[in-house]
XYZ file of C-alpha atoms in Angstrom:
422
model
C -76.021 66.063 14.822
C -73.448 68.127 15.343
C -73.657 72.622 16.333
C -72.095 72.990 12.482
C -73.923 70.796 10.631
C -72.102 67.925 10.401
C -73.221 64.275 11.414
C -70.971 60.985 12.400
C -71.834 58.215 9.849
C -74.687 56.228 10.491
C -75.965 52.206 9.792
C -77.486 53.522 6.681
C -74.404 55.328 5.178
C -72.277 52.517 4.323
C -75.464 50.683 2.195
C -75.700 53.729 -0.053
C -71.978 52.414 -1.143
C -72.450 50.189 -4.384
C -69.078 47.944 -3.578
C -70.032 47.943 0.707
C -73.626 46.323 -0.666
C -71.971 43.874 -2.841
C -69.845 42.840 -0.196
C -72.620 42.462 2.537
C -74.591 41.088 0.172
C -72.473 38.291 -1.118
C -70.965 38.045 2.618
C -74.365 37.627 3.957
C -74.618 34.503 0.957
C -71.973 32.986 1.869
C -72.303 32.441 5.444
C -76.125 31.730 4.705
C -74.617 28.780 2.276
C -71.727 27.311 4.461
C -74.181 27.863 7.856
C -76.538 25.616 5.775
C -74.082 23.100 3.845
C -73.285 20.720 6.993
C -76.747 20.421 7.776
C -78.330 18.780 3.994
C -74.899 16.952 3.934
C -74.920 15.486 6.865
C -78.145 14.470 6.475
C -77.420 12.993 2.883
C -74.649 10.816 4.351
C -77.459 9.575 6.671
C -79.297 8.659 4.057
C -76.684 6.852 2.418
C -75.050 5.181 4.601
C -76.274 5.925 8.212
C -72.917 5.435 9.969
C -71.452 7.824 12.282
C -68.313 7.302 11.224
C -69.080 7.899 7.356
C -70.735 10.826 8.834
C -67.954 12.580 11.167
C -65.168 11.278 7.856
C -67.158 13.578 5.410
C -67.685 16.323 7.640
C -64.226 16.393 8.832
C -62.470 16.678 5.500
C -63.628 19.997 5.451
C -62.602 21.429 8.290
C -59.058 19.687 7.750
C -58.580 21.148 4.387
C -60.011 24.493 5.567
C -57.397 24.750 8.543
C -54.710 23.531 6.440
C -55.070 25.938 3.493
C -56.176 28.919 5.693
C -52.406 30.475 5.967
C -52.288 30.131 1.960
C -55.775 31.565 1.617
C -54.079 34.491 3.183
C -51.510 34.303 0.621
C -53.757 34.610 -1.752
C -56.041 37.145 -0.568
C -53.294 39.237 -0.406
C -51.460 38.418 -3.689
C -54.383 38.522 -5.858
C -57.103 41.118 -6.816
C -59.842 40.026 -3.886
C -63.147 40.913 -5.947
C -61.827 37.806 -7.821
C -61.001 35.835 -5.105
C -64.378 36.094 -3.659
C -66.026 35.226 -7.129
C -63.904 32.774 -8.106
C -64.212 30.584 -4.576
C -68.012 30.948 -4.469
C -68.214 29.752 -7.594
C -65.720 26.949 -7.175
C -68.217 25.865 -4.203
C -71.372 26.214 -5.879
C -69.994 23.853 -8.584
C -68.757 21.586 -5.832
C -72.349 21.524 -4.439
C -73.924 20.836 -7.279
C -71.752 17.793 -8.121
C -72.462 16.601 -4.667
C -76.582 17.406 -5.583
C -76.005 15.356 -8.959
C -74.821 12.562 -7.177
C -77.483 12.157 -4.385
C -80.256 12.951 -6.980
C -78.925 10.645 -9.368
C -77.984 7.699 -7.424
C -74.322 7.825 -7.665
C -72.807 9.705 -4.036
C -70.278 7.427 -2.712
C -68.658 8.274 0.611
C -65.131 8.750 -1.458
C -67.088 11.131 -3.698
C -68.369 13.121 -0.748
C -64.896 12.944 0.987
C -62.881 14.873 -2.373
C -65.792 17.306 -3.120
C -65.889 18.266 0.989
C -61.939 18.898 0.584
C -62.826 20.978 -1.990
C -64.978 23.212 -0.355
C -62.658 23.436 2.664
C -60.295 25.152 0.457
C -62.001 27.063 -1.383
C -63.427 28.700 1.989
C -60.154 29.003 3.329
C -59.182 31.247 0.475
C -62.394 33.438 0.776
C -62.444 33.795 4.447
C -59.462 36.182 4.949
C -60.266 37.691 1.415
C -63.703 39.115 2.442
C -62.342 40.329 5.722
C -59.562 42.316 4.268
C -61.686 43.790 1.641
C -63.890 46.325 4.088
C -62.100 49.398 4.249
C -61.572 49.213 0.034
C -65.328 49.690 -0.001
C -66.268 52.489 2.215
C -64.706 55.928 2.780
C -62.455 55.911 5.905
C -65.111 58.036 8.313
C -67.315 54.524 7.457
C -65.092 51.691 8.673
C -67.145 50.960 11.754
C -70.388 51.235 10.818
C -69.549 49.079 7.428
C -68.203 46.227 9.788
C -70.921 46.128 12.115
C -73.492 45.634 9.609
C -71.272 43.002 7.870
C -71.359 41.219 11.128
C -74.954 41.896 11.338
C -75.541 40.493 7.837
C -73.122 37.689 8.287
C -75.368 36.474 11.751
C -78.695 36.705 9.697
C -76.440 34.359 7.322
C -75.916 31.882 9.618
C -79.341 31.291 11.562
C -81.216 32.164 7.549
C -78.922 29.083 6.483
C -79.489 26.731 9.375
C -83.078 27.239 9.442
C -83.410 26.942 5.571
C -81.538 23.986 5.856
C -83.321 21.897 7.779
C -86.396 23.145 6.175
C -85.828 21.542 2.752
C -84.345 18.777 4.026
C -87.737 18.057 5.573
C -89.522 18.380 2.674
C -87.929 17.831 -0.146
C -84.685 15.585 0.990
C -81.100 16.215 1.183
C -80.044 16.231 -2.516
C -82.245 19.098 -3.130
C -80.980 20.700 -0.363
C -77.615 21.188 -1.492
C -78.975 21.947 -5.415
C -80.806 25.082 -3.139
C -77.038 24.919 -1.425
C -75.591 25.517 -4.571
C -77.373 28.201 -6.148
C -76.779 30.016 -2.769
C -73.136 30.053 -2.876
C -73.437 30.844 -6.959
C -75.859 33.902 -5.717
C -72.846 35.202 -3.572
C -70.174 34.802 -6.702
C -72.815 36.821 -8.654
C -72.777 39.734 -5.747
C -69.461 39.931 -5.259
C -68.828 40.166 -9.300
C -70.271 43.278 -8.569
C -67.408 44.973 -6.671
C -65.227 47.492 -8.171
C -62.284 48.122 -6.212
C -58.817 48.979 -6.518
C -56.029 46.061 -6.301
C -53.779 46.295 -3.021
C -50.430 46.702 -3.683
C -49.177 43.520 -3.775
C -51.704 42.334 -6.375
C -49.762 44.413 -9.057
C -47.604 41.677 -10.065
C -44.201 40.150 -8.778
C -43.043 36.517 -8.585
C -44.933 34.446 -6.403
C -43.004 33.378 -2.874
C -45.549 31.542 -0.921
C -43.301 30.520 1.803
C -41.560 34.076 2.111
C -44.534 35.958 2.033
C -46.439 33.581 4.811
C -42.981 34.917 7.008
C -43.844 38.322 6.442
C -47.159 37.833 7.522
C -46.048 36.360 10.710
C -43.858 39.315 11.088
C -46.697 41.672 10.356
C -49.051 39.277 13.071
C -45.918 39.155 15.629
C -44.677 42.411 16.047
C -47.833 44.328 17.468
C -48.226 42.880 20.630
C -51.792 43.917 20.964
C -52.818 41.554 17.909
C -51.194 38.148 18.995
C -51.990 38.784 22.651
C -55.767 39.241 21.508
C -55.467 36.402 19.159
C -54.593 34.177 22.650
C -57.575 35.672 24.241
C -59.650 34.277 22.296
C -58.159 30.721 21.282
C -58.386 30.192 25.472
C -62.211 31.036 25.062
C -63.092 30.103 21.966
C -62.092 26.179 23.462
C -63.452 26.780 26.255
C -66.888 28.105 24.742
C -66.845 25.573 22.144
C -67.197 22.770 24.765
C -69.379 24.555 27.457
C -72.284 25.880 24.544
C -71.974 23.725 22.078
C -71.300 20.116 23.457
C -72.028 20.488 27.331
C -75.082 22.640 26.691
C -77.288 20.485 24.273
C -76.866 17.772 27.229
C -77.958 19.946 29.942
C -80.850 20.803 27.705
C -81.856 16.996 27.778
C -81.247 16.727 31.222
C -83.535 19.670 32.187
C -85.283 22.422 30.543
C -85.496 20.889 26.906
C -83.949 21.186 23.653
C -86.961 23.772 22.360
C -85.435 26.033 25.216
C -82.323 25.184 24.004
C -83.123 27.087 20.675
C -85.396 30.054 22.360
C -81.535 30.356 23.819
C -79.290 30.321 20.721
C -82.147 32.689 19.112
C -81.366 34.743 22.502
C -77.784 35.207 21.853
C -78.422 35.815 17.554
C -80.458 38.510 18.859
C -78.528 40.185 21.446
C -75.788 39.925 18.543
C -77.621 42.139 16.365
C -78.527 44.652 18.839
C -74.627 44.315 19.810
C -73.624 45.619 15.802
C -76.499 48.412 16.322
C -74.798 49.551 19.183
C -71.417 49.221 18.248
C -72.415 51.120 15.058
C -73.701 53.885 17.041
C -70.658 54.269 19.511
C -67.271 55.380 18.702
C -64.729 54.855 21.825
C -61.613 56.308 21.833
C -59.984 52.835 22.868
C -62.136 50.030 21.612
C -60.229 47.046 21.397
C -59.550 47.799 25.162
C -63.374 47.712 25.332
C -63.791 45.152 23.222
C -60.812 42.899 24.781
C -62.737 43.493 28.293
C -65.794 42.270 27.386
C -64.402 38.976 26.319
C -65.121 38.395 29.744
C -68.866 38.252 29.137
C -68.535 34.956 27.177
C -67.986 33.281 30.990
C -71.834 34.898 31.629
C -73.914 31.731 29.933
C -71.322 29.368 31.070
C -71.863 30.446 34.761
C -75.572 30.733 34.199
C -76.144 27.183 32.700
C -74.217 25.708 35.737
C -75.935 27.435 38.791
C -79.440 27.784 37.028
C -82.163 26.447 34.746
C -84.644 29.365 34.684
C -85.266 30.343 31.459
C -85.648 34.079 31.821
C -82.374 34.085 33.380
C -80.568 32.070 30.436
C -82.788 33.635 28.008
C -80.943 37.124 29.674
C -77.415 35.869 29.953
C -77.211 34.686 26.012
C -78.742 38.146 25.345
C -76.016 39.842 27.057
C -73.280 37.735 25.633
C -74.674 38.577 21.993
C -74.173 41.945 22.929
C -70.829 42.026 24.384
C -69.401 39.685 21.984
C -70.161 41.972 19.139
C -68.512 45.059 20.822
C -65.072 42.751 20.466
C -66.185 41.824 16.496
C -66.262 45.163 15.887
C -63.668 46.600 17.668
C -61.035 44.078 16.054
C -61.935 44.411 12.536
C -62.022 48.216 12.654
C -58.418 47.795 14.985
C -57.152 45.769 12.489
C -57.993 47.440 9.309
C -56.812 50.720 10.442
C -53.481 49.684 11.404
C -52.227 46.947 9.317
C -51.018 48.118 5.924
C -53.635 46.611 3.344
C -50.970 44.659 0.959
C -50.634 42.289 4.348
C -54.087 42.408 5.640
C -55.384 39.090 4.670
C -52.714 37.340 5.791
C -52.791 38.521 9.612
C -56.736 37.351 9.422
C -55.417 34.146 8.258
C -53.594 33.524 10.835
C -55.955 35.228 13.285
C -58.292 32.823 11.881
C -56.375 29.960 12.534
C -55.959 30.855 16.218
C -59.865 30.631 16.123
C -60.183 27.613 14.395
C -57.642 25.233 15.960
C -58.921 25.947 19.158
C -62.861 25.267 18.868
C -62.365 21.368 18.028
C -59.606 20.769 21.063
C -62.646 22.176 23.099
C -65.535 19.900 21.621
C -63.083 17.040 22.045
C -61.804 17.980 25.938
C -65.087 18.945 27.155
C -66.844 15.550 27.392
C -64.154 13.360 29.111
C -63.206 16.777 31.406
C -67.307 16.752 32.636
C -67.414 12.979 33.164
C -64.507 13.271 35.257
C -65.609 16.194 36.844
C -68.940 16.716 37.230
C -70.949 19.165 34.193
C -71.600 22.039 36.282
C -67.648 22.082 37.454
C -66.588 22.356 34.126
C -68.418 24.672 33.142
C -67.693 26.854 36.131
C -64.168 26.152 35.593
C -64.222 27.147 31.896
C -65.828 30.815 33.026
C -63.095 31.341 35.334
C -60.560 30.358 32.451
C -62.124 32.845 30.526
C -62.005 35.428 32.817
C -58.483 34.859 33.487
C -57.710 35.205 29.951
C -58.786 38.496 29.536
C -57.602 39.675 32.648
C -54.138 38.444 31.096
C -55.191 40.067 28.365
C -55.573 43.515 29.775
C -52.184 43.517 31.202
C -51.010 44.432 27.889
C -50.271 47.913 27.434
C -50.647 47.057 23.654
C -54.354 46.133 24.723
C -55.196 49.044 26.815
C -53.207 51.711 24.881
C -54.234 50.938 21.195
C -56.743 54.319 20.027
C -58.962 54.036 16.991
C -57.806 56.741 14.411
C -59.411 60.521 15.235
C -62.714 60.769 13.859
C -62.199 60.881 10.330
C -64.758 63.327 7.779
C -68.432 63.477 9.075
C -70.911 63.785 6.756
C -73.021 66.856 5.673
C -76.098 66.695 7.990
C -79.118 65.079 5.504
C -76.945 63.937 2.632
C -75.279 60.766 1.818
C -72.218 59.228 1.235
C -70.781 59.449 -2.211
């Protein structure tokens, strides 16, 4: 507290906000949901077929659909009022799951069936992706924006290991068609949560003829001409492949070969962890240049990559996904709250489309590469290789003066010590 008064907003001011709670709330769903939906699918493929390929065709469609729609989804997001965007794509997906729950239940999945209803879902989450980032700072008073988008990122993480964990869960007991009925109902939660947001439409949802093509240019204008976003946006499709291969395919099979997959999880549960310290943190700290910050510690990611070559101590790995949880948040943070001050809201959406496409083109090319890259040259050389990769890009990275001279907005309102937010 302040010598007048007067307190910086805090973790708990932006839940006293009816719309920010909705948000997290159905956020927080949604990421539980799609965290748990490739898990009681996959598994009902298994069961009804048992092939691989079935497997990988089903899964796949997804993530096709969802890259190829995600520019659109931007479109969209930014055409359209967003409270309905949100509601209308988590419904759309519930629905979708519960065909896919009717089927397995009732003895009539196919793999075609599967196939459509997975294409389905992949674009109905490419439409709600950049919609529920772009939808932050319309539910919080300005002095809020980075506390709000710290605990976002701290509810969307519970999300994600709540979903996997619950997933596998009912799959065990109670088989995978019931596990995407419980699937469904968790997506249909989130429509219900965000049909509680009331917030004002952005500009360009007041109307106008629709010109998808035209308006995907002027998000690409919007996404090209600050320097600081695309170079950023680079950053992090270098590491992104390179992290998708090192943690995700390389790291299971050094698990095997060594310490064990149970250590495995103790080290994913590490890094969840360190993630949600990283939102307390970065909810608590307010730097004058943060995506300078934030860009700088993208050069933490190379930390587990460098410890799972040269080590198999578990304190020591247990420690370096810690301290990549934390860093990695600083960055989450720092971008949103970078972004959402200094993009004008009608366009907002569509530069996390395409931000979000940067992201997700790059992870697969680094599942793929990784394998054939360790046969050739050994596990623990690839890995090292991939760290210094990573810590080239964001040396690159810093040599923008985009990247180092970009300044969060002067600390807006603070709030009357003891009271709460409106």
């Amino acid at each position: 507290m302040s010598v007048d008064g007067t307190r910086a907003p805090t973790l708990r001011d932006p839940l006293r906000q009816r719309n920010f709670r909705c948000l997290a709330g159905g956020r927080m769903a949604t990421y539980f949901a799609n965290a748990m939906a490739p898990i009681v699918l996959s598994f009902a493929v298994l069961d009804l077929t048992g092939s691989l390929i079935d497997l990988g065709i089903v899964v796949g469609a997804r993530s096709v659909a969802n890259v190829a729609l995600l520019l659109f989804g931007g479109v969209i997001a930014d055409r359209l009022p967003r409270r309905l965007v949100l509601q209308g794509s988590s419904v759309a997906a519930g629905l979708a799951q519960a065909v896919i729950a009717a089927s397995v239940l009732l003895g009539f999945a196919s793999i075609p069936v599967l196939v459509v209803i997975s294409v389905i879902n992949g674009m109905v989450s490419a439409v709600s992706l950049p919609a529920a980032a772009a939808l932050v700072p319309q539910t919080v008073p300005s002095g809020m924006i980075r506390p709000a988008n710290a605990l976002v990122r701290m509810a969307v993480n519970a999300g994600m290991v709540l979903g996997a964990s619950t997933g596998g869960i009912v799959v065990g007991f109670a088989g995978p068609g019931w596990g995407i009925a419980v699937n469904a109902a968790v997506f249909l939660l989130a429509g219900l949560s965000f049909a509680g947001l009331r917030v004002a439409k952005t500009p360009s949802a007041a109307g106008g003829p629709a010109r998808p093509l035209a308006e995907l240019r002027e998000g690409w204008s919007e996404f090209t001409s600050r320097s600081w976003v695309w170079v950023v946006v680079l950053q992090f499709l270098v590491i992104n492949a390179v992290v998708a291969g090192g943690l995700q395919v390389l790291g299971p099979t050094i698990a095997d070969q060594s310490f064990g997959r149970t250590t495995w999880g103790l080290l994913l549960a590490a890094q969840t962890a360190g993630a949600f310290a990283g939102g307390i943190i970065a909810a608590r700290t307010q730097p004058r240049h943060a995506l300078r910050i934030g860009a700088a510690v993208g050069a933490f990611e190379a930390v587990p990559l460098l410890a799972l070559a040269t080590t198999s101590h578990t304190a020591l790995l247990l420690a370096a996904m810690f301290i990549n949880g934390v860093a990695l948040e600083q960055l989450a943070v720092a971008w949103d709250v970078s972004l959402q001050e200094n993009i004008p809201p009608e366009r907002l959406a569509r530069v996390y489309s395409y931000d979000a496409l940067g992201s997700f083109v790059a992870i697969p090319i680094g599942e793929v590469a990784a394998g054939p890259i360790a046969l050739h040259v050994g596990i623990d050389t690839t890995l090292v290789a991939g760290a210094v990769l990573v810590v080239t890009a964001t040396g690159l990275a810093l040599c923008s003066a985009g990247v180092r001279g970009l300044t969060v907005r002067p600390s807006a309102p603070r709030l009357p010590a003891g009271d709460a937010a409106a």
